[in-house]
Coordinates of C-alpha atoms and ligand atoms in Angstrom, one line a residue:
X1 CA 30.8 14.4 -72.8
X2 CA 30.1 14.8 -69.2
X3 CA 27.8 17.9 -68.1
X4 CA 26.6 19.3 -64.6
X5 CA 24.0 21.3 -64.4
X6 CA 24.8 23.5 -61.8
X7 CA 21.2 24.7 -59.7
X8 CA 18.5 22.5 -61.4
X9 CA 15.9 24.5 -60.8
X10 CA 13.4 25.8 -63.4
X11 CA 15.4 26.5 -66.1
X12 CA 18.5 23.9 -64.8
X13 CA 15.2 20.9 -64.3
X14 CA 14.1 21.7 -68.0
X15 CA 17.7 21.4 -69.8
X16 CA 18.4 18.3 -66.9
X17 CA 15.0 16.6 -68.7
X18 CA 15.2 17.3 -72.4
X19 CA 19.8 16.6 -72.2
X20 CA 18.4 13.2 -70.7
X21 CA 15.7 12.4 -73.4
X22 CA 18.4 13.1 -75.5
X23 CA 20.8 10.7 -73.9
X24 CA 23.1 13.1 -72.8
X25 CA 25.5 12.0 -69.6
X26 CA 24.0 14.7 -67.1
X27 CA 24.3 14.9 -63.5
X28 CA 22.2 17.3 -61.5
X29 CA 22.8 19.8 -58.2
X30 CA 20.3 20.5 -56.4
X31 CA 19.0 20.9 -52.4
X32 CA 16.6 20.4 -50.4
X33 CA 13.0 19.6 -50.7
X34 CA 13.3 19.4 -54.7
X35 CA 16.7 17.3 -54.6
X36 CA 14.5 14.8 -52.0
X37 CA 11.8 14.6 -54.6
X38 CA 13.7 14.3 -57.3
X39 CA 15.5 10.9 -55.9
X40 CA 12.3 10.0 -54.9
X41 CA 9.9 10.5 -57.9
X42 CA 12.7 11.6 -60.6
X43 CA 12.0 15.0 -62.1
X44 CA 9.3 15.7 -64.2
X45 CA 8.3 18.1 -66.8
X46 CA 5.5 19.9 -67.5
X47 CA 5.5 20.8 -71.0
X48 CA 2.3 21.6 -73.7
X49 CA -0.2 18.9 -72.9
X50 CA 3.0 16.2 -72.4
X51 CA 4.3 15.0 -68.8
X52 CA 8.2 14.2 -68.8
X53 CA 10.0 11.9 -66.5
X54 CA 13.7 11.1 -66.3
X55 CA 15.4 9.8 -63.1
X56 CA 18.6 12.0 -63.1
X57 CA 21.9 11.0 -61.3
X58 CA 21.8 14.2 -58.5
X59 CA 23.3 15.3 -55.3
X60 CA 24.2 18.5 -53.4
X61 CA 27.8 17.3 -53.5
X62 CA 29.4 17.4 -56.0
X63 CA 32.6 16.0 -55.0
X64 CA 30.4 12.9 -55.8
X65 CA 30.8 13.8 -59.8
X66 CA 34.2 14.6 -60.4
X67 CA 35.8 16.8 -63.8
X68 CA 33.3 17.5 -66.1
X69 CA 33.3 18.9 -69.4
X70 CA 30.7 21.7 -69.3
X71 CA 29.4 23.0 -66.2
X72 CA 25.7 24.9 -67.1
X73 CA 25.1 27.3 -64.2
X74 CA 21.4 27.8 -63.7
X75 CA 21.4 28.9 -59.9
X76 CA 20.0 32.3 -59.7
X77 CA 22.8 34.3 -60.5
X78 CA 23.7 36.4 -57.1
X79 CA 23.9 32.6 -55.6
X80 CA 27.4 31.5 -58.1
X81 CA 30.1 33.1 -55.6
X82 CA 28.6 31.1 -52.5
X83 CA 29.4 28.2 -54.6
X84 CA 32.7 28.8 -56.1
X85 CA 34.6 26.6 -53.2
X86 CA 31.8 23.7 -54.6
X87 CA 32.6 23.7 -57.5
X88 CA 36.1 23.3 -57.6
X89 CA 35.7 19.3 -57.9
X90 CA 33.7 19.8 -60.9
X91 CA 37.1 21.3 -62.8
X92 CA 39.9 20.0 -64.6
X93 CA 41.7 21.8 -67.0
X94 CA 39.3 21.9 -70.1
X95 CA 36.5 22.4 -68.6
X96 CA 33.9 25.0 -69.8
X97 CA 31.8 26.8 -67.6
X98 CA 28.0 28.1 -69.6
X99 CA 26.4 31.0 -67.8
X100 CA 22.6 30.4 -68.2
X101 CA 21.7 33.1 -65.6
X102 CA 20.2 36.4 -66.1
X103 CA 22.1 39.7 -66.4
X104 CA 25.8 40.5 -66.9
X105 CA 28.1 37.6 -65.9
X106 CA 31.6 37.4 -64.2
X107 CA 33.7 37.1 -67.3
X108 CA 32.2 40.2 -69.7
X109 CA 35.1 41.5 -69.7
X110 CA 37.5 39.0 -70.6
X111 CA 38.3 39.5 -74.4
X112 CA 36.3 42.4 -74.6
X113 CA 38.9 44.4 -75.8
X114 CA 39.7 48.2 -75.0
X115 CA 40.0 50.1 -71.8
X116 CA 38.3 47.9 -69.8
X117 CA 39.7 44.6 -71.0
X118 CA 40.5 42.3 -67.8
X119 CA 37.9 44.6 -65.6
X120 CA 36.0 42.9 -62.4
X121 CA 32.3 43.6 -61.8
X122 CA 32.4 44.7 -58.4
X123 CA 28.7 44.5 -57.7
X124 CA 28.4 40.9 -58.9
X125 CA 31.3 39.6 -58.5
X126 CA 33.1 41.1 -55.2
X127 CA 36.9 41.4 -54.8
X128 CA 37.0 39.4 -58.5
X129 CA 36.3 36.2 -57.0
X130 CA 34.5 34.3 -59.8
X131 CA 36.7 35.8 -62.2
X132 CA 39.9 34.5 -60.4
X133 CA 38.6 31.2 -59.0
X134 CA 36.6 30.1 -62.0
X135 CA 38.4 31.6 -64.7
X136 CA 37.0 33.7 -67.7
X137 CA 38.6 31.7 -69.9
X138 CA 36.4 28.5 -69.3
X139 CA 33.3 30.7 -69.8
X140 CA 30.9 30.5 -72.1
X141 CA 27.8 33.3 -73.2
X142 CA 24.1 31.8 -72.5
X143 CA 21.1 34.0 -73.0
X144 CA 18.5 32.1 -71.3
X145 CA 15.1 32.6 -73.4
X146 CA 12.4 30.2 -72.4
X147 CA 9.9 30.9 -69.2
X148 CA 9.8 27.7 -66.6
X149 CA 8.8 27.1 -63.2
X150 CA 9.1 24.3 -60.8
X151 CA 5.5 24.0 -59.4
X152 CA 6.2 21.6 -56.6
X153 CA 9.3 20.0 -55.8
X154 CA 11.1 17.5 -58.4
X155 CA 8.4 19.0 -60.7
X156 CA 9.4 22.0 -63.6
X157 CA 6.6 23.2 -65.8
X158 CA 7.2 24.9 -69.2
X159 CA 5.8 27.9 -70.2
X160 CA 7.6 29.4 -73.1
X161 CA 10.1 29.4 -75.7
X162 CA 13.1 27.0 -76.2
X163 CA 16.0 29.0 -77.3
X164 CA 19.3 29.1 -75.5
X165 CA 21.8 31.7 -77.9
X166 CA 25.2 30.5 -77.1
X167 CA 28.5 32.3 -77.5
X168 CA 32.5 32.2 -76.7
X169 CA 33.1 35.2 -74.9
X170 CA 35.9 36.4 -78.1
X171 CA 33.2 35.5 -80.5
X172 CA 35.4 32.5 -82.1
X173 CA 33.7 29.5 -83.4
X174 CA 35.1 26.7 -81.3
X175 CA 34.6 23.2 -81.1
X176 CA 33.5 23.5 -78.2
X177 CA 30.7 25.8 -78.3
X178 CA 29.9 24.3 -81.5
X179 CA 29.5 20.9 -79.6
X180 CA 27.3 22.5 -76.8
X181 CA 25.0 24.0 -79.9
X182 CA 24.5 20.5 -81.2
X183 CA 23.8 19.0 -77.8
X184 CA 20.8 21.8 -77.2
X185 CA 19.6 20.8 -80.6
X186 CA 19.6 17.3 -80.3
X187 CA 17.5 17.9 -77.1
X188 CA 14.9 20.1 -79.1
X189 CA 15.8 22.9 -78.1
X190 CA 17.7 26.0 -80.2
X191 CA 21.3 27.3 -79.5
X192 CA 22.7 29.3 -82.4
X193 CA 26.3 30.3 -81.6
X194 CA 26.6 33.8 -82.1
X195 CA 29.8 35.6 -83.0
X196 CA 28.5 38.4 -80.8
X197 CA 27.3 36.9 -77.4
X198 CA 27.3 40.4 -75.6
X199 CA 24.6 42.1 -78.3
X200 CA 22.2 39.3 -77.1
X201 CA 23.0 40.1 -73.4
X202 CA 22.0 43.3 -73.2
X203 CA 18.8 42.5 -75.9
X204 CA 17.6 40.5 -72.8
X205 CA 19.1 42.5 -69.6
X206 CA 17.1 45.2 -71.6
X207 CA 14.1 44.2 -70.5
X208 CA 14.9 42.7 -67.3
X209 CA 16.5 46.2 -65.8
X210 CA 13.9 47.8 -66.5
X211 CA 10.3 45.5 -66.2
X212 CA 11.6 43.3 -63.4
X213 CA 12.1 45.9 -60.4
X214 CA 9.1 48.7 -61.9
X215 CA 7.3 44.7 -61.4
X216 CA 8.3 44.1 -58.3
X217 CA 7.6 47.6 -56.8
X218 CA 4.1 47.7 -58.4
X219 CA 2.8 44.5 -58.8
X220 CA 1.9 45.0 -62.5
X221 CA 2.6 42.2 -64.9
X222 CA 4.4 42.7 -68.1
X223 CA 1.3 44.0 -70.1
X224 CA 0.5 46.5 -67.8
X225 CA 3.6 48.1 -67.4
X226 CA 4.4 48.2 -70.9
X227 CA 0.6 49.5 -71.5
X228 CA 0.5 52.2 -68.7
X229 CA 2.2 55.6 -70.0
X230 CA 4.0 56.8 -66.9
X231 CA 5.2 52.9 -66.5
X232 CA 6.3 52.6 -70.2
X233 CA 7.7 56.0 -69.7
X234 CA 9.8 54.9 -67.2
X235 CA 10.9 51.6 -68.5
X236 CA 12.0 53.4 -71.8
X237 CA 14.0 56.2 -69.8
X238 CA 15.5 53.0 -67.8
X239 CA 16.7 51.5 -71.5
X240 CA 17.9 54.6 -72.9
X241 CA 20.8 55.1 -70.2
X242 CA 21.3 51.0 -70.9
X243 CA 21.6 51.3 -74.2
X244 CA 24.0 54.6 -73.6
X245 CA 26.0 52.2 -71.4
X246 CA 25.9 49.4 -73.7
X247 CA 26.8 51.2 -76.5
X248 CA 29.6 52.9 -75.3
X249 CA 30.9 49.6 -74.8
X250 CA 30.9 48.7 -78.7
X251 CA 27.4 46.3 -78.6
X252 CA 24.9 46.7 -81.2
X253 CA 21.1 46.7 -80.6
X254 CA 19.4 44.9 -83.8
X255 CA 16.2 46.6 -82.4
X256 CA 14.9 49.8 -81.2
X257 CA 13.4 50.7 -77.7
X258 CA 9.9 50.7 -78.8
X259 CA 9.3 47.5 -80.6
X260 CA 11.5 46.0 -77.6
X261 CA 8.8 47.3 -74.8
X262 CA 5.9 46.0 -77.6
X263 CA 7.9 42.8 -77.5
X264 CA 7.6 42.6 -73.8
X265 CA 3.7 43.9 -73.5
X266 CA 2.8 40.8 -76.1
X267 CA 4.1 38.2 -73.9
X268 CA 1.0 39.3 -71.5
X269 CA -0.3 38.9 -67.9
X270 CA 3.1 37.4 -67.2
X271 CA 4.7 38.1 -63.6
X272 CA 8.7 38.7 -64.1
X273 CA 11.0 36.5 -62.0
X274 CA 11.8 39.4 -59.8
X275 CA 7.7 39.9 -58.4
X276 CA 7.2 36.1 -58.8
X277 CA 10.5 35.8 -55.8
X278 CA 9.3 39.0 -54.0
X279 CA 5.7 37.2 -53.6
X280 CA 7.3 33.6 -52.7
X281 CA 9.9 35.5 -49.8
X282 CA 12.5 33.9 -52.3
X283 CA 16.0 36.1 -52.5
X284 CA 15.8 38.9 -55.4
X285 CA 18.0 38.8 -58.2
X286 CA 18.8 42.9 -58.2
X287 CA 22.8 43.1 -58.7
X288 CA 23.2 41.3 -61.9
X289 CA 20.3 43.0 -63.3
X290 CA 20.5 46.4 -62.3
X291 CA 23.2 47.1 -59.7
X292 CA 25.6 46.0 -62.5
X293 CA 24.7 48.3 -65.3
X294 CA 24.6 50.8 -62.6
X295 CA 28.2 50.0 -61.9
X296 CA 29.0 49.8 -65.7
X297 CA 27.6 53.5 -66.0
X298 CA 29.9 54.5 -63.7
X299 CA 32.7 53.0 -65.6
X300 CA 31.8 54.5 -68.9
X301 CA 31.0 58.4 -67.2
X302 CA 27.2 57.6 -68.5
X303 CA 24.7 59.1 -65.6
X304 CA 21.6 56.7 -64.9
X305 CA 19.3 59.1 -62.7
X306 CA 15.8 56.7 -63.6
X307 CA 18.1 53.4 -63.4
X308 CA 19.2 54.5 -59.8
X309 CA 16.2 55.8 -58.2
X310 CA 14.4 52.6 -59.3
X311 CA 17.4 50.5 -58.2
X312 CA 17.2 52.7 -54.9
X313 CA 13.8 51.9 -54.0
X314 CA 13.3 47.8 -55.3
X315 CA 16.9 47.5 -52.9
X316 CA 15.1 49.1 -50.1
X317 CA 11.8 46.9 -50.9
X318 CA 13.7 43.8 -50.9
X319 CA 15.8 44.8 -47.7
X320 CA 12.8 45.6 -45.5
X321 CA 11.2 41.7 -46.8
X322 CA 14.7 40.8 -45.7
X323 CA 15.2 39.1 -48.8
X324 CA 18.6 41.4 -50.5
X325 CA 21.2 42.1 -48.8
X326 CA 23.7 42.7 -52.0
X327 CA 25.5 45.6 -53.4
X328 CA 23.2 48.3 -54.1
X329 CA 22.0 50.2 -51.0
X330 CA 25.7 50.5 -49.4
X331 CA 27.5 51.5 -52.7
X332 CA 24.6 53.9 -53.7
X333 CA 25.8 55.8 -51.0
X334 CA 29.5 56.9 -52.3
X335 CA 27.7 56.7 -55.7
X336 CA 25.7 59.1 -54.7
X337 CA 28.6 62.0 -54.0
X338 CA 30.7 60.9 -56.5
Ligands
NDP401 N1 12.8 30.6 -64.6 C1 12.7 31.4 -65.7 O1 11.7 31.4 -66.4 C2 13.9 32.2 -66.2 C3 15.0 32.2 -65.5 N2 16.1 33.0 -66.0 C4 17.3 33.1 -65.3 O2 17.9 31.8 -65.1 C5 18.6 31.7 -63.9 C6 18.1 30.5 -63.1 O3 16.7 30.9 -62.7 P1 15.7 29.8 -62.2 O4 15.9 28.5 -62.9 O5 14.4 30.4 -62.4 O6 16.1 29.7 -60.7 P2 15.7 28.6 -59.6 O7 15.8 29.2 -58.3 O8 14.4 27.9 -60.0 O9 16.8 27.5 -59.8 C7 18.0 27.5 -59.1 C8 18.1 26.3 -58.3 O10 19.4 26.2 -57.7 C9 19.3 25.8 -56.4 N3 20.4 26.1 -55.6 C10 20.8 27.3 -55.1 N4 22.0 27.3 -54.4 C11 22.3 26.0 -54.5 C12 23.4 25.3 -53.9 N5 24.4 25.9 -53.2 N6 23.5 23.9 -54.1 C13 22.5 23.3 -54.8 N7 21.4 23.9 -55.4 C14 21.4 25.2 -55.2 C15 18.0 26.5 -55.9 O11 17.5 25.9 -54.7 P3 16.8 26.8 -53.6 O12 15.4 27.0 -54.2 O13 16.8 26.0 -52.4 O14 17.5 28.1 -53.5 C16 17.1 26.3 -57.1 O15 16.5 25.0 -57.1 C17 18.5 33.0 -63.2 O16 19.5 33.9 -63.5 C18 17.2 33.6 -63.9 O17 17.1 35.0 -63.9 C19 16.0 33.6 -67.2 C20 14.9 33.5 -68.0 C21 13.7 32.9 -67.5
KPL402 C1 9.8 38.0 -68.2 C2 11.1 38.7 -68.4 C3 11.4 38.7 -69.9 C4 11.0 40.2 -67.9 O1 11.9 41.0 -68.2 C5 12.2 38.0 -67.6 O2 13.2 37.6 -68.1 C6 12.1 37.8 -66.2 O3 11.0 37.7 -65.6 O4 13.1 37.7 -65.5

């Protein structure tokens, strides 16, 4: 089974280890500073008290690597349609694609069933490009759990959690998602396959529409936001019109708002990915995690008046540190009349 991790970065780094240690055949794509380390040093992990060290095959071409079998995207996920042309080496004809990003992917709709079977995501996913040039049907559901980091280059340290929920976009129990569970496994880590990939979606997206820009526009970590009353006040009006959204589109939320937001303030003086790249001048991941359920609101007649002035503001933030230039600000402007 050959598998390319796709942007082995924090989480990418951590799966490229702990598939290695398993004896997995993995190749890695990386760039720059932490691809020279990695061929320099190998890549090493940071986890509990324990250091980590595998020298992975990796390169920033990967018309060195040739059809693989699974393709695990872990670039940040407003970076897969710069690297659609890439990756066109990487495919033959059964190759699956795993999308262990953040927010709503390219292929939600694709088996969805409904009115809005076959729809495109304009916001992430412009003029249908990932949809049409990867192909929903190689697609596979990841909800990406665990905290990392990579605290220098070629080096990834842990800090949470270790489950990967995995899932076949129609909710069949394939072989090969069935083979993708056992490989997480036999690295240590979990992967249930879940018959319902989209429920755990949103469960995550959830939080991350909500916490991630109120983070990045106040500086607060998780336990203060979810602490604060006007902050949690916010964060819970946020989730309300995303769960309106989401469950107008048939998912099922297996908890409620509240013990969600206490779920969040327990993880503590944690930093969400958004303020962590706003502070390091790294690119903001804003249209897959709120741009899009903006967009999906729009599809379902649902109004999101907290989700867009929040979404109005962290675009404009991010803009002025010149570090988003997606979706949001221009489309806010017809979404605004409409
Ligand atoms: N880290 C975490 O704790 C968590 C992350 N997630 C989600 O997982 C996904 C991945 O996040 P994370 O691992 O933190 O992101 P990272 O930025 O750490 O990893 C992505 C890596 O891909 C590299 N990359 C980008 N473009 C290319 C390219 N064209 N060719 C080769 N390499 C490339 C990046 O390099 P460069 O730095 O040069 O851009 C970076 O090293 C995101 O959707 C995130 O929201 C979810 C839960 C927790
Ligand atoms: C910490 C958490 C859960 C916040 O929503 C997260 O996923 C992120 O930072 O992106």
């Amino acid at each position: 089974m050959r598998i390319c991790i796709y942007g082995a970065g924090a989480i990418g780094g951590y799966l490229g280890v702990e598939f290695m240690r398993a004896g997995a055949d993995v190749s890695l794509i990386a760039r720059g500073a932490h691809l020279a380390a990695m061929r320099q040093n190998g890549l090493k992990l940071l986890i509990g008290d324990e250091e980590r060290v595998v020298h992975p095959r990796c390169t920033d071409d990967p018309r060195e690597l040739g059809e693989q079998d699974f393709i695990i995207i872990s670039l940040k996920a407003h970076s897969i349609t710069g690297v659609i042309e890439q990756m066109q080496p990487l495919l033959g004809p059964r190759t699956r694609i795993v999308t262990a990003v953040n927010g709503i992917p390219y292929w939600y709709f694709y088996k969805h069933g409904g009115r809005l079977e076959g729809s495109t995501l304009e916001s992430i996913d412009r003029g249908g490009r990932q949809w049409r040039e990867l192909g929903p049907e190689r697609a596979i559901g990841c909800v990406v759990y665990p905290a990392t980091e990579i605290e220098a280059p070629g080096v990834i340290r842990h800090v949470y959690g270790n489950n990967f929920p995995l899932g076949e976009p129609s909710g069949e129990i394939t072989s090969d998602v069935t083979s993708l569970s056992e490989l997480f496994t036999a690295a240590g880590m979990k992967a249930p396959v879940l018959e319902r990939i989209r429920d755990e979606i949103w469960l995550k997206l959830w939080g991350n529409v909500c916490f991630n820009p109120i983070s990045a526009l106040t500086h607060a970590t998780l336990d203060v936001i979810c602490t604060d009353p006007a902050t949690r006040a916010l964060s819970k009006a946020i989730m309300l019109e995303s769960q309106a959204i989401a469950e107008s589109l048939g998912v099922k939320f297996r908890v409620d708002v509240e013990r969600r937001i206490e779920g969040a303030r327990k993880v503590g003086a944690h930093k969400t990915s958004m303020l962590q790249d706003l502070e390091r001048g790294r690119p903001v991941e804003i249209d897959p995690l709120i741009t899009v359920v903006q967009e999906m609101g729009r599809m379902t007649g649902i109004a999101t008046p907290a989700l867009d002035a929040v979404l109005a503001l962290v675009a404009q933030r991010s803009r002025i540190a010149g570090l988003y230039d997606g979706a949001a600000v221009a489309d806010a402007k017809s979404l605004a009349v409409a």
